[in-house]
Amino acid sequence: MSVHIAKALDPVEAMRKAHADALIDVATFKDEVTLIIKPETLVTVARYLRDTPGLIYNFLSDISAVDYFNPQGGYDGRPERFAVSYHLYSMLYNRRIRVKTFVAEEEPHVPTLTVVWPAANWLEREIIDMMGITFDGHPDPRRLLMPKDWDGHPHRRDYPLGYEQVMFSFNVEDIIKHKPNAKDGQEENTRQ
Amino acid sequence: MTLNVLERDAQKLGEGAGEMSSGQMATWEGSVEELRGLVSERAMTGETMLLNMGPHHPSTHGVLRLLLELDGEEIVTCLPDIGFLHTGIEKNIESKSYEKAVTLTDRMDYLSPMSNNAVFSMAVEKLAGIDVPVRAQTIRVICLELQRISSHLVWLGTHALDMGAMSVFLYAFREREKILDLFEMLSGQRLMGSYIRPGGVWRDLPAEFLPALQVFIDDFPRRVKDYESLLTKNPIWIDRTQGIGVVEPDEALAYGMTGPTLRASGVNWDIRKAMPYSGYEQFDFDVPLGEHGDVFDRFYVRILEFHESVRIIQQAMKNIPGGAFRSENRKFVPPPRAELGRSMEAVIHHFKLWTEGYNVPDGEVYVAIESPRGEIGCYLHGTGGNKPRRVHFKTPSLMHISSLGKVSQGHMIADVVAIIGSIDIVLGDSDR
């Protein structure tokens, strides 16, 4: 049995031809190609990358979100505060690609990819929970790791790391006074 | 006073039981309304039963909680719930310099700390451009394969224990103990050695390590035969495992399964072969594949992986290259202790590296390696400073647990125990 395998296409060129309107930028860093696209085109682009002969990025490796918040102000040179990165892998051509989309600080939301890969379900739930980015059309948008009544999104850069001061007999009353926020009144966790 | 509390609780319990109707249930969700759309409509009316399993159930391998919707003993829906072991490792790494973050990665997948160290170190090396000497790469391969054996031994022991085969557990942990002794020789720690660091490994192989490893490797294949004689042809074992929890290849890919769980479904994808790292391309080994994707195949693929890991270690031991065991690039890797006494520059490097760390570029990399459970990936985003902006670990257990609901549908409760065991989950890995 012989199977015809289409010749591998360059993902950047293919995207420029087929979805030029969706593509904002292409970045290559340390031999890793990143397609930066508009958030609303995510599902179309994911389907295109998955199903086009010559690309066949059939495996969703990872979804992760980045917060570019800088306490000194601005987003470290990025247009928006958040970014969601999708790491796709093509088993046929043995290569990876990163699809990245930037989302604004106010009510950040992107479309869900669970319709393309069921694997996206929990990866997106983790981002809903930890980064506070909502995924439109997600079938089960409950918190994944934190308790359901948790306040805030811990992976945001402006969310304090938090720690408990070591309790001794001389400061026990002071610490209990500040419970449940035992950190209050102490030096902020500095970030370099 | 104690009695009063007990009485009050008993009273409450009695009240609760009296009021319990179809709209209420005794799980943490509060009311069944919260689960609308996730469980079937029959659960809303109370026709099917919602049963809480875990998080302290012995067969959940840690703190996994399952909410099962049962029709008799058959599973209609299975909703896994994780997060009980969430320790904020990713968040903590954001406030640590790269060298110091390695110790945190040990704590994620506590059955294979070496893989976690390796994937994080490799991501840092790629982002910062640190070279790794060939000797360090071979030492890493030995460590990673030993770790694979030790992790599979824990899986084998606990999986068999869940299914009622007590003796396998004792034998498997006996051999694991020997591997932990070897790790102690290397790093001074049995479990979480942080032995693999950016730029190489923490220290060179001690003189007694290779002879001890040789003894273990000569002995181990015989032990695997022992496990096989207890399980592989055991009719009870076969009855409990064959045809249970079948995962089709395309389903496995869609749900993001990796590692032995994916290969048991017949998909030939092993990162060690597909995208070799740390010099895996020099070694001659096979990738065992399953056919049916059931619990038995997942069991047998891992048994065969024992032999492949032994083969890799044997080849690696035969020709360990000479040279440095970690990078000589002093801007990233601390100088040897002996140099501190005679070189001012070494003192400066040492001081700079252990106080401030080193800066890496403002860019992002994704590195993935084959851990005992599957693809463990590290997405690392630098800031140009000495601390990462974001580090995210893609962990195989998270993907496997997320597919548990799908895999266990239509099976009996007792089979869920077999399925959980066969996909080899570690909750520290999924919750991080």
Short mmCIF file of C-alpha atoms in Angstrom, two decimals, chain B residues 87-379:
data_model
loop_
_atom_site.label_atom_id
_atom_site.label_comp_id
_atom_site.label_asym_id
_atom_site.label_seq_id
_atom_site.Cartn_x
_atom_site.Cartn_y
_atom_site.Cartn_z
CA THR B 87 1.55 24.42 44.92
CA GLY B 88 2.03 27.44 42.66
CA ILE B 89 5.34 26.24 41.27
CA GLU B 90 5.00 28.23 38.05
CA LYS B 91 4.19 31.37 40.01
CA ASN B 92 7.10 30.80 42.39
CA ILE B 93 9.59 30.35 39.56
CA GLU B 94 8.70 33.85 38.32
CA SER B 95 10.38 35.28 41.40
CA LYS B 96 13.48 33.09 41.34
CA SER B 97 16.62 33.25 39.27
CA TYR B 98 16.99 30.45 36.74
CA GLU B 99 19.54 28.42 38.68
CA LYS B 100 17.48 28.49 41.86
CA ALA B 101 14.25 27.52 40.11
CA VAL B 102 15.58 24.04 39.33
CA THR B 103 14.85 22.80 42.85
CA LEU B 104 11.20 23.77 42.43
CA THR B 105 10.79 21.71 39.28
CA ASP B 106 11.69 18.55 41.22
CA ARG B 107 8.46 18.87 43.14
CA MET B 108 6.12 18.77 40.15
CA ASP B 109 6.22 15.19 38.96
CA TYR B 110 7.63 13.70 42.12
CA LEU B 111 8.10 10.28 40.56
CA SER B 112 10.41 11.58 37.86
CA PRO B 113 12.22 14.68 39.14
CA MET B 114 15.08 14.15 36.70
CA SER B 115 12.79 14.67 33.70
CA ASN B 116 11.48 17.89 35.20
CA ASN B 117 15.01 19.12 35.88
CA ALA B 118 16.02 18.16 32.36
CA VAL B 119 13.15 19.89 30.57
CA PHE B 120 13.56 23.09 32.56
CA SER B 121 17.34 23.08 32.15
CA MET B 122 17.04 22.47 28.43
CA ALA B 123 14.58 25.36 28.07
CA VAL B 124 16.97 27.67 29.94
CA GLU B 125 19.89 26.43 27.84
CA LYS B 126 18.00 27.09 24.63
CA LEU B 127 16.86 30.54 25.69
CA ALA B 128 20.21 31.67 27.10
CA GLY B 129 22.37 29.78 24.60
CA ILE B 130 24.31 27.66 27.10
CA ASP B 131 26.31 24.76 25.68
CA VAL B 132 26.15 21.29 27.23
CA PRO B 133 29.26 19.09 27.01
CA VAL B 134 28.82 15.61 25.56
CA ARG B 135 29.74 13.96 28.83
CA ALA B 136 26.95 15.81 30.59
CA GLN B 137 24.52 14.76 27.87
CA THR B 138 25.37 11.09 28.32
CA ILE B 139 25.12 11.34 32.11
CA ARG B 140 21.71 12.94 31.59
CA VAL B 141 20.60 10.06 29.38
CA ILE B 142 21.63 7.55 32.05
CA CYS B 143 19.75 9.52 34.70
CA LEU B 144 16.65 9.96 32.58
CA GLU B 145 16.47 6.27 31.73
CA LEU B 146 17.05 5.22 35.34
CA GLN B 147 14.29 7.61 36.27
CA ARG B 148 12.02 6.06 33.66
CA ILE B 149 12.63 2.62 35.17
CA SER B 150 12.04 3.86 38.70
CA SER B 151 8.87 5.72 37.74
CA HIS B 152 7.53 2.70 35.85
CA LEU B 153 8.30 0.55 38.90
CA VAL B 154 6.13 2.74 41.11
CA TRP B 155 3.42 2.67 38.46
CA LEU B 156 3.65 -1.12 38.16
CA GLY B 157 3.56 -1.67 41.90
CA THR B 158 0.63 0.64 42.58
CA HIS B 159 -1.31 -0.41 39.49
CA ALA B 160 -1.05 -4.07 40.48
CA LEU B 161 -1.86 -3.23 44.08
CA ASP B 162 -5.06 -1.48 42.99
CA MET B 163 -6.10 -4.62 41.20
CA GLY B 164 -5.37 -6.84 44.19
CA ALA B 165 -1.90 -8.16 43.34
CA MET B 166 -0.10 -7.23 46.52
CA SER B 167 3.22 -9.01 45.98
CA VAL B 168 4.16 -7.13 42.79
CA PHE B 169 4.14 -3.92 44.80
CA LEU B 170 6.73 -5.28 47.22
CA TYR B 171 9.01 -6.54 44.46
CA ALA B 172 8.74 -3.37 42.39
CA PHE B 173 9.57 -1.14 45.35
CA ARG B 174 12.55 -3.34 46.21
CA GLU B 175 14.11 -2.60 42.83
CA ARG B 176 13.14 1.07 42.96
CA GLU B 177 15.02 1.33 46.24
CA LYS B 178 18.22 0.33 44.42
CA ILE B 179 17.72 3.10 41.86
CA LEU B 180 17.13 5.61 44.63
CA ASP B 181 20.40 4.48 46.19
CA LEU B 182 22.11 5.19 42.87
CA PHE B 183 20.55 8.67 42.80
CA GLU B 184 21.75 9.24 46.33
CA MET B 185 25.28 8.43 45.19
CA LEU B 186 24.96 11.01 42.43
CA SER B 187 23.24 13.88 44.13
CA GLY B 188 23.10 13.15 47.85
CA GLN B 189 19.32 12.91 47.62
CA ARG B 190 17.19 9.90 46.99
CA LEU B 191 14.13 11.58 45.53
CA MET B 192 14.60 15.21 44.59
CA GLY B 193 18.24 15.62 43.74
CA SER B 194 18.11 18.65 41.39
CA TYR B 195 21.02 16.85 39.75
CA ILE B 196 20.44 18.11 36.22
CA ARG B 197 21.15 21.85 36.07
CA PRO B 198 21.34 24.38 33.25
CA GLY B 199 24.68 23.79 31.55
CA GLY B 200 25.15 20.17 32.53
CA VAL B 201 24.83 18.25 35.77
CA TRP B 202 25.61 19.22 39.32
CA ARG B 203 28.76 17.13 39.70
CA ASP B 204 30.69 14.42 37.96
CA LEU B 205 29.87 10.74 38.37
CA PRO B 206 31.41 9.51 41.62
CA ALA B 207 33.86 6.60 41.27
CA GLU B 208 31.56 4.05 42.88
CA PHE B 209 28.57 4.92 40.67
CA LEU B 210 29.33 2.98 37.50
CA PRO B 211 30.18 -0.35 39.22
CA ALA B 212 26.99 -0.07 41.29
CA LEU B 213 24.97 0.75 38.18
CA GLN B 214 26.49 -2.26 36.41
CA VAL B 215 25.35 -4.54 39.22
CA PHE B 216 21.84 -3.15 38.99
CA ILE B 217 21.63 -3.34 35.19
CA ASP B 218 22.89 -6.95 35.15
CA ASP B 219 20.29 -7.94 37.69
CA PHE B 220 17.28 -5.95 36.53
CA PRO B 221 16.11 -7.82 33.34
CA ARG B 222 15.73 -10.96 35.47
CA ARG B 223 13.48 -9.01 37.85
CA VAL B 224 11.28 -7.82 34.99
CA LYS B 225 10.77 -11.47 34.07
CA ASP B 226 9.61 -12.04 37.65
CA TYR B 227 6.99 -9.29 37.35
CA GLU B 228 5.88 -10.72 34.05
CA SER B 229 5.53 -14.19 35.49
CA LEU B 230 3.24 -12.72 38.15
CA LEU B 231 1.05 -10.71 35.81
CA THR B 232 1.35 -11.06 32.04
CA LYS B 233 -0.18 -14.51 31.72
CA ASN B 234 -2.18 -14.39 34.93
CA PRO B 235 -5.81 -15.11 33.90
CA ILE B 236 -7.24 -12.83 36.59
CA TRP B 237 -5.00 -9.99 35.45
CA ILE B 238 -5.98 -10.55 31.81
CA ASP B 239 -9.68 -10.62 32.71
CA ARG B 240 -9.40 -7.35 34.54
CA THR B 241 -7.36 -5.54 31.90
CA GLN B 242 -8.08 -6.74 28.38
CA GLY B 243 -10.72 -4.78 26.49
CA ILE B 244 -11.05 -2.25 29.30
CA GLY B 245 -10.65 1.48 28.69
CA VAL B 246 -10.02 1.21 24.96
CA VAL B 247 -8.62 4.37 23.39
CA GLU B 248 -8.64 4.62 19.60
CA PRO B 249 -5.52 6.19 18.03
CA ASP B 250 -7.28 9.27 16.62
CA GLU B 251 -9.10 9.75 19.92
CA ALA B 252 -5.81 9.55 21.82
CA LEU B 253 -4.31 12.25 19.60
CA ALA B 254 -7.35 14.50 19.83
CA TYR B 255 -7.26 14.28 23.62
CA GLY B 256 -3.57 15.12 23.71
CA MET B 257 -2.37 11.81 25.11
CA THR B 258 1.34 11.18 24.92
CA GLY B 259 3.94 8.68 26.03
CA PRO B 260 3.21 5.01 26.70
CA THR B 261 -0.52 5.78 26.91
CA LEU B 262 -0.49 7.00 23.31
CA ARG B 263 1.83 4.28 22.08
CA ALA B 264 -0.40 1.57 23.54
CA SER B 265 -3.01 2.77 21.03
CA GLY B 266 -0.52 2.09 18.25
CA VAL B 267 0.66 5.62 17.50
CA ASN B 268 4.39 5.57 17.00
CA TRP B 269 5.46 8.83 18.54
CA ASP B 270 8.31 9.04 20.97
CA ILE B 271 10.09 12.39 21.32
CA ARG B 272 13.36 10.55 21.93
CA LYS B 273 13.08 9.26 18.34
CA ALA B 274 11.16 12.06 16.63
CA MET B 275 13.13 15.03 17.97
CA PRO B 276 16.18 13.57 19.68
CA TYR B 277 17.65 15.62 22.51
CA SER B 278 20.65 15.14 24.76
CA GLY B 279 22.23 12.72 22.27
CA TYR B 280 19.43 10.14 22.13
CA GLU B 281 20.06 9.75 18.39
CA GLN B 282 23.26 7.78 19.12
CA PHE B 283 21.47 5.02 20.95
CA ASP B 284 19.89 1.97 19.41
CA PHE B 285 16.52 1.24 20.95
CA ASP B 286 13.01 0.33 19.87
CA VAL B 287 9.73 2.03 20.67
CA PRO B 288 7.27 -0.61 21.92
CA LEU B 289 3.78 -0.20 20.49
CA GLY B 290 0.42 -1.59 21.54
CA GLU B 291 -2.42 -2.64 19.29
CA HIS B 292 -5.70 -2.36 21.12
CA GLY B 293 -5.18 0.67 23.33
CA ASP B 294 -6.69 -1.07 26.34
CA VAL B 295 -5.44 -1.33 29.91
CA PHE B 296 -3.45 -4.47 29.14
CA ASP B 297 -1.60 -2.87 26.23
CA ARG B 298 -0.73 0.15 28.32
CA PHE B 299 0.62 -2.24 30.92
CA TYR B 300 2.60 -4.28 28.44
CA VAL B 301 4.10 -1.29 26.60
CA ARG B 302 5.59 -0.11 29.87
CA ILE B 303 6.92 -3.57 30.68
CA LEU B 304 8.70 -3.57 27.30
CA GLU B 305 10.02 -0.07 27.98
CA PHE B 306 11.90 -1.49 30.97
CA HIS B 307 14.00 -3.54 28.55
CA GLU B 308 14.54 -0.62 26.17
CA SER B 309 15.71 1.62 29.00
CA VAL B 310 18.13 -1.08 30.10
CA ARG B 311 19.46 -1.26 26.54
CA ILE B 312 20.02 2.49 26.41
CA ILE B 313 21.80 2.52 29.77
CA GLN B 314 24.04 -0.38 28.72
CA GLN B 315 25.07 1.46 25.55
CA ALA B 316 25.61 4.71 27.42
CA MET B 317 27.76 3.02 30.06
CA LYS B 318 30.04 1.45 27.46
CA ASN B 319 31.30 4.74 26.16
CA ILE B 320 30.80 7.68 28.43
CA PRO B 321 32.72 10.52 26.77
CA GLY B 322 35.43 12.27 28.73
CA GLY B 323 35.66 15.99 29.28
CA ALA B 324 33.70 18.42 31.37
CA PHE B 325 30.48 17.43 33.13
CA ARG B 326 29.09 20.94 32.86
CA SER B 327 29.59 23.94 30.67
CA GLU B 328 32.81 25.92 31.04
CA ASN B 329 30.92 29.12 30.32
CA ARG B 330 31.47 30.95 33.59
CA LYS B 331 28.80 33.54 32.82
CA PHE B 332 26.16 30.87 33.34
CA VAL B 333 27.69 27.99 35.27
CA PRO B 334 29.42 28.49 38.63
CA PRO B 335 33.14 27.69 38.81
CA PRO B 336 34.33 24.58 40.66
CA ARG B 337 34.83 25.08 44.37
CA ALA B 338 38.59 24.46 44.13
CA GLU B 339 39.03 27.42 41.80
CA LEU B 340 37.63 29.87 44.34
CA GLY B 341 40.79 29.70 46.44
CA ARG B 342 43.15 30.78 43.70
CA SER B 343 41.24 32.87 41.20
CA MET B 344 39.69 36.27 41.92
CA GLU B 345 37.63 35.99 38.75
CA ALA B 346 36.15 32.72 39.95
CA VAL B 347 35.11 34.39 43.21
CA ILE B 348 33.38 37.16 41.30
CA HIS B 349 31.59 34.70 39.02
CA HIS B 350 30.54 32.60 41.97
CA PHE B 351 29.21 35.62 43.82
CA LYS B 352 27.38 37.03 40.80
CA LEU B 353 25.78 33.71 39.89
CA TRP B 354 24.54 32.90 43.37
CA THR B 355 23.24 36.34 44.20
CA GLU B 356 21.97 37.88 40.98
CA GLY B 357 21.95 34.96 38.56
CA TYR B 358 22.28 35.58 34.85
CA ASN B 359 20.21 37.46 32.32
CA VAL B 360 18.45 35.74 29.45
CA PRO B 361 16.93 37.40 26.39
CA ASP B 362 13.34 38.64 26.17
CA GLY B 363 12.06 35.77 24.06
CA GLU B 364 10.10 32.58 24.28
CA VAL B 365 11.01 28.94 23.74
CA TYR B 366 9.13 25.68 24.03
CA VAL B 367 11.11 22.56 24.79
CA ALA B 368 9.57 19.12 25.19
CA ILE B 369 11.08 15.82 26.24
CA GLU B 370 9.77 12.33 26.80
CA SER B 371 9.13 11.85 30.50
CA PRO B 372 8.07 8.41 31.80
CA ARG B 373 4.46 9.55 31.41
CA GLY B 374 4.69 11.31 28.08
CA GLU B 375 5.49 14.70 26.62
CA ILE B 376 6.54 17.12 29.33
CA GLY B 377 7.01 20.55 27.85
CA CYS B 378 8.41 23.76 29.23
CA TYR B 379 7.32 27.08 27.80
#
